[in-house]
mmCIF file of C-alpha atoms in Angstrom:
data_model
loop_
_atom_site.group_PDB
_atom_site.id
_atom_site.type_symbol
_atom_site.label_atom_id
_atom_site.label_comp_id
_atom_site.label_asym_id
_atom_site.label_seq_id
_atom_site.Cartn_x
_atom_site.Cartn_y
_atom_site.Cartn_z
ATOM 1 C CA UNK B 1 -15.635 11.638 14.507
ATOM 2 C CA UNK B 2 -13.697 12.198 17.745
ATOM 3 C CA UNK B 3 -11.522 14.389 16.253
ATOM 4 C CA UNK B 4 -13.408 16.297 13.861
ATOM 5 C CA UNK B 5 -17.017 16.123 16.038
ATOM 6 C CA UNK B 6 -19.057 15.853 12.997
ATOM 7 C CA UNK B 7 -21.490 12.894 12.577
ATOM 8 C CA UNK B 8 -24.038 12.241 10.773
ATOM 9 C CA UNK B 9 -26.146 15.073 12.333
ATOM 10 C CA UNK B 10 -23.536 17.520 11.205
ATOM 11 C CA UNK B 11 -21.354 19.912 13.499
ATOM 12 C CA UNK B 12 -22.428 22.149 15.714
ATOM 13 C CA UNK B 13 -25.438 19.703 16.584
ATOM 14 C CA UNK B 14 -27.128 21.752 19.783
ATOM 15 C CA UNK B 15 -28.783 20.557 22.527
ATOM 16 C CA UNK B 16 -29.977 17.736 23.896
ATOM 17 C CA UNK B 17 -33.783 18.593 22.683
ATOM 18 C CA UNK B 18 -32.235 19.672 19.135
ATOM 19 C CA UNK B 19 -30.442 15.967 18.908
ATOM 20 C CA UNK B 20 -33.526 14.744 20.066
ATOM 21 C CA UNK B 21 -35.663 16.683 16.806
ATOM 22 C CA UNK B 22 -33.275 14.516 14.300
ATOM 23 C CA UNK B 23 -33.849 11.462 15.703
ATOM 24 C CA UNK B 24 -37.715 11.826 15.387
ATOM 25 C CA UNK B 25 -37.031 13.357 11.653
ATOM 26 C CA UNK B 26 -35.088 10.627 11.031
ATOM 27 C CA UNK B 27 -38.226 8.611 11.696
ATOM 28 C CA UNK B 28 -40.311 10.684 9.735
ATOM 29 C CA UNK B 29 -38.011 10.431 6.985
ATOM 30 C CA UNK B 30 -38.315 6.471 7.163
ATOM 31 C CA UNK B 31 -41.833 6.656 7.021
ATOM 32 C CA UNK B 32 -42.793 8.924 4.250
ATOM 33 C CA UNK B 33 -40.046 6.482 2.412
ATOM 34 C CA UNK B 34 -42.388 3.949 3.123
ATOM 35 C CA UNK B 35 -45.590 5.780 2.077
ATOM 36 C CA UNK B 36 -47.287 5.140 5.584
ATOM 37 C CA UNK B 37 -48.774 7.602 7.550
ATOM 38 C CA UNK B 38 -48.288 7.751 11.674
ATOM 39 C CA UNK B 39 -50.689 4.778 12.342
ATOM 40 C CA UNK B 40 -49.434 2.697 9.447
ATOM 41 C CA UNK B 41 -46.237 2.840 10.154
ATOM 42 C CA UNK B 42 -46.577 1.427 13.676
ATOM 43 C CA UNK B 43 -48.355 -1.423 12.758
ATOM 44 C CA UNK B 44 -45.809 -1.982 9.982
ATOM 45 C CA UNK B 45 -43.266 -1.765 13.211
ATOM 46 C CA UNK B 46 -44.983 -4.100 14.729
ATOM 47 C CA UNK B 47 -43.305 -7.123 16.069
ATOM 48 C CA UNK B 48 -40.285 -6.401 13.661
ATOM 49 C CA UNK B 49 -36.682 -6.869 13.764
ATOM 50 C CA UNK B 50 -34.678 -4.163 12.341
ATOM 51 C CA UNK B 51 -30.819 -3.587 10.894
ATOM 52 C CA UNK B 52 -29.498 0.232 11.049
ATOM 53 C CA UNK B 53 -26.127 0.321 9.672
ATOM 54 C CA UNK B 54 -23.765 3.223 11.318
ATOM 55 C CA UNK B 55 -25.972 4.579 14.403
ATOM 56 C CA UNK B 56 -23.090 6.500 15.839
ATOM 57 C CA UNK B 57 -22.624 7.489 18.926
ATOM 58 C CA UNK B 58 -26.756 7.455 20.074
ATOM 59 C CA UNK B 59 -28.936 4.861 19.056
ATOM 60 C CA UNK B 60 -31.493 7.548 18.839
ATOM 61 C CA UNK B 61 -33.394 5.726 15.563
ATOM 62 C CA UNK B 62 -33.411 2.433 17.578
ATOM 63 C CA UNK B 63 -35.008 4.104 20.653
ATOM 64 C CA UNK B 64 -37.848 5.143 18.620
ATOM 65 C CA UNK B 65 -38.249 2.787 16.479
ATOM 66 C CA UNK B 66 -38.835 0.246 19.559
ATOM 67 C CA UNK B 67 -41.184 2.678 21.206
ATOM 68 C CA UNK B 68 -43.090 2.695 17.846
ATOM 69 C CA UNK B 69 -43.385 -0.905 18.292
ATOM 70 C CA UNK B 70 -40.632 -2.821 16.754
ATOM 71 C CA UNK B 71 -39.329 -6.282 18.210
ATOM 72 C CA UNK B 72 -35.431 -5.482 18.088
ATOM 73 C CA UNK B 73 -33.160 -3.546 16.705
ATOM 74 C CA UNK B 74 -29.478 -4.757 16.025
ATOM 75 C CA UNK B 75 -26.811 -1.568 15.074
ATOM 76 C CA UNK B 76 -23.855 -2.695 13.652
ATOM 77 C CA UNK B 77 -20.484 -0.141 13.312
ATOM 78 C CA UNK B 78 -17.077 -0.691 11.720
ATOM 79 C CA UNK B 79 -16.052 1.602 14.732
ATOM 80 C CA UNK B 80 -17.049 1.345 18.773
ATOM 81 C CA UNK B 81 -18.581 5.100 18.723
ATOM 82 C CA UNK B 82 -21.999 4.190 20.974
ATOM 83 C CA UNK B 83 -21.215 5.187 24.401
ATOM 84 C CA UNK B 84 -22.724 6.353 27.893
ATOM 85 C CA UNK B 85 -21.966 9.969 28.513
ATOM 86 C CA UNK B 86 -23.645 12.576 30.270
ATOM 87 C CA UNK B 87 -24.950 14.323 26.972
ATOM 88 C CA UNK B 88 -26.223 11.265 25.315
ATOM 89 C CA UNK B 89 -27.944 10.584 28.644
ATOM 90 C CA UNK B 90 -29.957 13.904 28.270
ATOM 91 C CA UNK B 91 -30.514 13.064 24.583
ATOM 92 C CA UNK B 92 -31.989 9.515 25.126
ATOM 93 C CA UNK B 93 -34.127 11.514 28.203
ATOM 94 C CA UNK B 94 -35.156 14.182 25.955
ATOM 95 C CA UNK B 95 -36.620 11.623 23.585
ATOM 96 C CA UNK B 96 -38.356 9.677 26.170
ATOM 97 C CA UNK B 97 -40.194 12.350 27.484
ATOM 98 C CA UNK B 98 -41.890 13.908 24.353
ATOM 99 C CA UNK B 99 -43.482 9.933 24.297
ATOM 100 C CA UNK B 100 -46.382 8.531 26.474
ATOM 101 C CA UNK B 101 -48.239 5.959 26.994
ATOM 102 C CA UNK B 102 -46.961 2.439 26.137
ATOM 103 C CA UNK B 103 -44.573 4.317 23.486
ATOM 104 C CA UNK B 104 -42.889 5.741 26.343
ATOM 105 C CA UNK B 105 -42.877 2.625 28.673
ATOM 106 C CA UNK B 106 -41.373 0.663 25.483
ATOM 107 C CA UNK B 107 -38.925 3.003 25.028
ATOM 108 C CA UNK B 108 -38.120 2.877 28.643
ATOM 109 C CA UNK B 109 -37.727 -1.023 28.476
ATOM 110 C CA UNK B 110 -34.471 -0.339 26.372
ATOM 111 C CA UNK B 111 -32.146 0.355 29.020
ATOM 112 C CA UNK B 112 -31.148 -2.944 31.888
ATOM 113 C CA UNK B 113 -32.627 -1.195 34.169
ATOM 114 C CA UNK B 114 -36.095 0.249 32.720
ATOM 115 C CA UNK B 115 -35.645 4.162 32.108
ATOM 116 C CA UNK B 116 -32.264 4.448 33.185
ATOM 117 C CA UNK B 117 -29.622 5.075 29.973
ATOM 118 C CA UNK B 118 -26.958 4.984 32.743
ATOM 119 C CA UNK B 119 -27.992 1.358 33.056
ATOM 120 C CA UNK B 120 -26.761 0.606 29.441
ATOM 121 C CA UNK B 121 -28.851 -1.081 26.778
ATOM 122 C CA UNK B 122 -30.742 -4.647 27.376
ATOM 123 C CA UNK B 123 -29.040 -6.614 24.604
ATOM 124 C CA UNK B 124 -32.420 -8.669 23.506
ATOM 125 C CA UNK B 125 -33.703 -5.498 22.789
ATOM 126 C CA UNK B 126 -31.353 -3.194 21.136
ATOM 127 C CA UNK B 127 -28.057 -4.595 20.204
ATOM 128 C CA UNK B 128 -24.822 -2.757 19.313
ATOM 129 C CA UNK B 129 -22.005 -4.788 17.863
ATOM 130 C CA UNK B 130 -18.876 -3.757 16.152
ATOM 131 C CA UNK B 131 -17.347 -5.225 12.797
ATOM 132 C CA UNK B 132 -14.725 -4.865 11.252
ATOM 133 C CA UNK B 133 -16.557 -4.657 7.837
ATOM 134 C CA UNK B 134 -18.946 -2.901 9.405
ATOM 135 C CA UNK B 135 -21.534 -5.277 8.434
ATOM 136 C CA UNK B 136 -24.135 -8.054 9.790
ATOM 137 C CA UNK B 137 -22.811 -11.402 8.138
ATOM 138 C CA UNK B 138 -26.865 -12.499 9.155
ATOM 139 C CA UNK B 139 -28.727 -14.613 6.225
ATOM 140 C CA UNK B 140 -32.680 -14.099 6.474
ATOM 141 C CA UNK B 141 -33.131 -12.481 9.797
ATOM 142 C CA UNK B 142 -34.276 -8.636 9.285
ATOM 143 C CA UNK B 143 -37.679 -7.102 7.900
ATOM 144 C CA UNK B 144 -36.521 -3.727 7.618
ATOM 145 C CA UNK B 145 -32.908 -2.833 7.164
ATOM 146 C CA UNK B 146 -31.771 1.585 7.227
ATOM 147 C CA UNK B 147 -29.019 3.659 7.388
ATOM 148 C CA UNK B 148 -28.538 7.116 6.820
ATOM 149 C CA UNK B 149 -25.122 9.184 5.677
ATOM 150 C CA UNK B 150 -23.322 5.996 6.087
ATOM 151 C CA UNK B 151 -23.148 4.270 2.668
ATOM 152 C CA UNK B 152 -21.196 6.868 1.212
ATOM 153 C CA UNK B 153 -18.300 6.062 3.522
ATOM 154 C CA UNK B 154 -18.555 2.305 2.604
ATOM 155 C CA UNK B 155 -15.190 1.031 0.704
ATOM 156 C CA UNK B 156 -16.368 -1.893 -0.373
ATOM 157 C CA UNK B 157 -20.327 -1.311 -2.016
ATOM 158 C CA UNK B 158 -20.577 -4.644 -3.592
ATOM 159 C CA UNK B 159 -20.093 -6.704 0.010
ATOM 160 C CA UNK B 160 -22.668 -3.644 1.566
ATOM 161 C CA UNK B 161 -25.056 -4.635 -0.896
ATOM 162 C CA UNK B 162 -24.571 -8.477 -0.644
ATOM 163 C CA UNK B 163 -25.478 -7.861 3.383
ATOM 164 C CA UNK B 164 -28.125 -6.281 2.658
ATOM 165 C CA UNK B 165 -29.627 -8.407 0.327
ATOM 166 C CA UNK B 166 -28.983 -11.931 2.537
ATOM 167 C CA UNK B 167 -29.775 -10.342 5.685
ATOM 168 C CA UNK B 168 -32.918 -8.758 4.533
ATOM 169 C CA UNK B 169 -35.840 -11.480 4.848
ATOM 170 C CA UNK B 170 -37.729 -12.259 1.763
ATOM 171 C CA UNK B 171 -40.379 -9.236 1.778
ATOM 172 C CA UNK B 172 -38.387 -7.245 3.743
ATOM 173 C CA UNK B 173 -37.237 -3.464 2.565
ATOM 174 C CA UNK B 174 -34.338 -1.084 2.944
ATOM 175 C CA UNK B 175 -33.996 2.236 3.293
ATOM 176 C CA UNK B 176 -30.964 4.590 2.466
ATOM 177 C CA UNK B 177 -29.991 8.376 2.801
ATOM 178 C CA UNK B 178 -26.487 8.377 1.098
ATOM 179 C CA UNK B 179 -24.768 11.957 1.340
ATOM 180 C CA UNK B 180 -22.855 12.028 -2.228
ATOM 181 C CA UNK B 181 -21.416 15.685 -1.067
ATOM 182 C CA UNK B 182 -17.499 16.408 -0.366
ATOM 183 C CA UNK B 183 -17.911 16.486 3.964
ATOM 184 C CA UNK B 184 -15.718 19.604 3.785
ATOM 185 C CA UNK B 185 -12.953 18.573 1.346
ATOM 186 C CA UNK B 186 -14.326 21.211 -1.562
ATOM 187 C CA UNK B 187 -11.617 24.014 -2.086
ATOM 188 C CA UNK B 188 -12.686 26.665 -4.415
ATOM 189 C CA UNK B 189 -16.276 25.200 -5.981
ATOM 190 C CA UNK B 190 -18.741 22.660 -5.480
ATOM 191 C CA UNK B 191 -17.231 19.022 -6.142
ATOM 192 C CA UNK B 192 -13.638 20.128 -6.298
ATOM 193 C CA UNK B 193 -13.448 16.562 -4.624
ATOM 194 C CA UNK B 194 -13.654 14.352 -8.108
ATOM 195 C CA UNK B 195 -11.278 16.242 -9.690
ATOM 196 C CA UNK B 196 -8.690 15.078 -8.054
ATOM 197 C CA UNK B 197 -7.269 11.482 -9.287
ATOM 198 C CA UNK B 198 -8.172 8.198 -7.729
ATOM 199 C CA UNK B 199 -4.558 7.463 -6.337
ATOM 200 C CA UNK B 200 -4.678 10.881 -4.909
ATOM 201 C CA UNK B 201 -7.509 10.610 -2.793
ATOM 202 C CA UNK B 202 -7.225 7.170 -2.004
ATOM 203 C CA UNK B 203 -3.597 8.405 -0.753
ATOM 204 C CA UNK B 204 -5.083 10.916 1.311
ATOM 205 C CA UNK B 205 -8.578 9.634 2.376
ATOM 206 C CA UNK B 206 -9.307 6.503 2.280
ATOM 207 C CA UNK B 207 -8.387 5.632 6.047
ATOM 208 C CA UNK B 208 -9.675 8.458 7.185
ATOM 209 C CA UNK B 209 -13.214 8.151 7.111
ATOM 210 C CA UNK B 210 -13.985 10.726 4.218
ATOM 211 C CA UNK B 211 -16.355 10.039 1.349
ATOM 212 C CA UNK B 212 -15.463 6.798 -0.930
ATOM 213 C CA UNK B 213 -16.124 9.735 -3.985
ATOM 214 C CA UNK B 214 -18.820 6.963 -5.545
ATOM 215 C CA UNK B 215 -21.969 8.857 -7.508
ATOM 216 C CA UNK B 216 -24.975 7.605 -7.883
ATOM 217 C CA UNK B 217 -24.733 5.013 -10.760
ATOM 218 C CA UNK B 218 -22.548 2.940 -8.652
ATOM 219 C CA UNK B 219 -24.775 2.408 -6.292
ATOM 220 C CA UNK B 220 -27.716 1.785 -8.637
ATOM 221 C CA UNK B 221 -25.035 -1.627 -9.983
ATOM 222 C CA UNK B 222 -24.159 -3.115 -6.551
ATOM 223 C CA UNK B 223 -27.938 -2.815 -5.840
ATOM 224 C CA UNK B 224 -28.696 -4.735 -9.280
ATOM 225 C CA UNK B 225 -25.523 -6.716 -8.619
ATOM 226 C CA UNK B 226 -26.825 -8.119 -5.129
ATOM 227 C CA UNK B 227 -30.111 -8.804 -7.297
ATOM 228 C CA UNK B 228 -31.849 -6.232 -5.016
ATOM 229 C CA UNK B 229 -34.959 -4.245 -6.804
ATOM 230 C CA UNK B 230 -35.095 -0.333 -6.449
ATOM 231 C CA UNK B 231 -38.591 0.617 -5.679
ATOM 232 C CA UNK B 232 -37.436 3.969 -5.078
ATOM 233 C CA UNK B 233 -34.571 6.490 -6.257
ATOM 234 C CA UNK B 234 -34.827 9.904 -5.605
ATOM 235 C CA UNK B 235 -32.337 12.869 -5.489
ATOM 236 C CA UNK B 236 -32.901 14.947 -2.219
ATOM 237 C CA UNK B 237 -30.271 17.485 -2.869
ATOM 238 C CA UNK B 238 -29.098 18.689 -6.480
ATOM 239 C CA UNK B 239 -26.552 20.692 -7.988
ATOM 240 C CA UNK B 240 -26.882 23.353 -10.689
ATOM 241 C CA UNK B 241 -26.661 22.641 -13.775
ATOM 242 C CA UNK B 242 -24.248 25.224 -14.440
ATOM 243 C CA UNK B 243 -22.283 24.592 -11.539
ATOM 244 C CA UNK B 244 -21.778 21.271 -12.723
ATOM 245 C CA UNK B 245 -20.724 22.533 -16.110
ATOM 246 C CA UNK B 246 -17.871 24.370 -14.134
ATOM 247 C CA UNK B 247 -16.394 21.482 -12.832
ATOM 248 C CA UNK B 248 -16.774 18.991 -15.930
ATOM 249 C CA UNK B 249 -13.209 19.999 -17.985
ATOM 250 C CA UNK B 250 -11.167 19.157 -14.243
ATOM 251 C CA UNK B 251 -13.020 15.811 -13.203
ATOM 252 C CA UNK B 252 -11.208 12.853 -12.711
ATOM 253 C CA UNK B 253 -11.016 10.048 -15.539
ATOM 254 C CA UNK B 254 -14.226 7.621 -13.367
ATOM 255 C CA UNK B 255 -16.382 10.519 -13.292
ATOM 256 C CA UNK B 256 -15.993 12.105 -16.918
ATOM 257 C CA UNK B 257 -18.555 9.599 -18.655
ATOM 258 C CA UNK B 258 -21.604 10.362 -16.225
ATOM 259 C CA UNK B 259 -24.775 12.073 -17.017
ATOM 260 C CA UNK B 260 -24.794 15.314 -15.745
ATOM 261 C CA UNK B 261 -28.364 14.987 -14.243
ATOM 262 C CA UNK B 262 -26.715 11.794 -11.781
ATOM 263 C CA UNK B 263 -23.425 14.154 -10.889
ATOM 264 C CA UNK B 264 -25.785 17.079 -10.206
ATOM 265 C CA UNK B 265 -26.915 14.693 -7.363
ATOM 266 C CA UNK B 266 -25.880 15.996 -3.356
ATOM 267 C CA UNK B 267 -27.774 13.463 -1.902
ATOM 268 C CA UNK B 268 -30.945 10.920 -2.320
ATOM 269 C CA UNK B 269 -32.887 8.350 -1.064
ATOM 270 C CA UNK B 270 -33.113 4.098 -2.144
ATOM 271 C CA UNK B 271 -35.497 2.175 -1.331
ATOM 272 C CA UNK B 272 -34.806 -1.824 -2.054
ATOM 273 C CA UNK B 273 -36.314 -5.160 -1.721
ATOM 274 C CA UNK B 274 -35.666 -8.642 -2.938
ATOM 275 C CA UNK B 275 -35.917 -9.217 -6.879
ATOM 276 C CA UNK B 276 -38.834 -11.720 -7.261
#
């Protein structure tokens, strides 16, 4: 991310007030994945303790989601990216002060000293740890568990999906974005990226940060593996048809046997909970 600037907010992000209109789409996004509306999904937040895989370098999501009402939020990272600088100050101000009330003085009550990012983050409130999985190890401690454009860079899906499922408490949910597109690696045509064999792009990528390649069916089996129950799978993005067609003579050998409605897929949404 340092060296290529792009996160999962994309390049050429803006300003602090543009950084600041993610976050609270991110939030919106969580919500209509839950099928509450604004009132609902604070008293869902209520007195909950939350998971986000991958925050990156602003724990934008966690600031909200606090000031919405949650208990605490724990963001775990296989990399230390979170950090104190003078634009994530303005971002974390700039998201303060569209709130009001006691949204805005919970939000405030993040920080060790109350409204001052400067001050850091008070650790019984919003934790930040790094991994070197890049994931929780808890058993039965969250109620709501999210990430967004970070499972796609997972290597190992099956122990992601294992954390998820003994972390999340017994009615608990979680909620997914996963990005299946190429982050920049296409050539010539959409998906020029699974063409290319797996000892290629391992070779190439797979320290690097890039994509893990993985389409949706593979993440539909660790989720059934984990004995985790989809209550929701939806593409968000899609591919042509056609454009698919294209690409299907050159794919590599793991990709050749899917459906071409799951590799028209660019990106969707999974919702899980516990299998009864």
């Amino acid at each position: 991310m340092r060296i290529t600037a792009q996160t999962g907010r994309g390049e050429g992000e803006g300003n602090s007030d543009e950084i600041a209109d993610y976050f609270y789409q991110c939030c919106r996004d969580y919500r209509e994945q839950l099928g509450l509306d604004e009132a609902e999904f604070r008293a869902y937040l209520s007195d909950k303790t939350i998971l986000e895989y991958g925050p990156g370098d602003i724990l934008g999501v966690a600031l909200l989601l606090r000031a919405y009402g949650a208990k605490t939020i724990h963001c775990v990272d296989r990399f230390p990216l979170n950090k104190i600088s003078e634009k994530n100050m303005l971002v974390y101000q700039a998201l303060i002060n569209r709130l009001a009330g006691d949204e805005k003085q919970r939000a405030m009550s993040v920080f060790n000293v109350p409204g001052d990012p400067e001050s850091g983050f008070n650790r019984d409130i919003i934790e930040y740890s790094v991994t070197n999985s890049g994931l929780s190890g808890e058993t039965d401690i969250y109620d709501l568990i999210i990430s967004r454009a970070v499972l796609e860079h997972v290597n190992d899906l099956e122990a992601t999906f294992l954390d998820i499922k003994n972390a999340l408490k017994a009615a608990g949910t979680s909620i997914h974005k996963v990005d299946l597109k190429s982050h920049g690696l296409d050539r010539y045509r959409p998906f020029d990226f699974l063409t290319w064999s797996n000892a290629s792009y391992r070779l190439m990528y797979s320290h690097k940060g890039f994509p893990n390649r993985w389409r949706v069916n593979k993440y539909v089996q660790a989720a059934q593996n984990a004995r985790l129950s989809i209550k929701n799978l939806a593409a968000n993005e899609t591919l042509s048809h056609e454009k698919i067609d294209t690409i299907a003579p050159y794919l590599a050998e793991d990709f050749r046997n899917i459906s071409k409605e799951e590799l028209s897929w660019l990106s969707f949404w999974m919702v899980l909970e516990h299998v009864d």
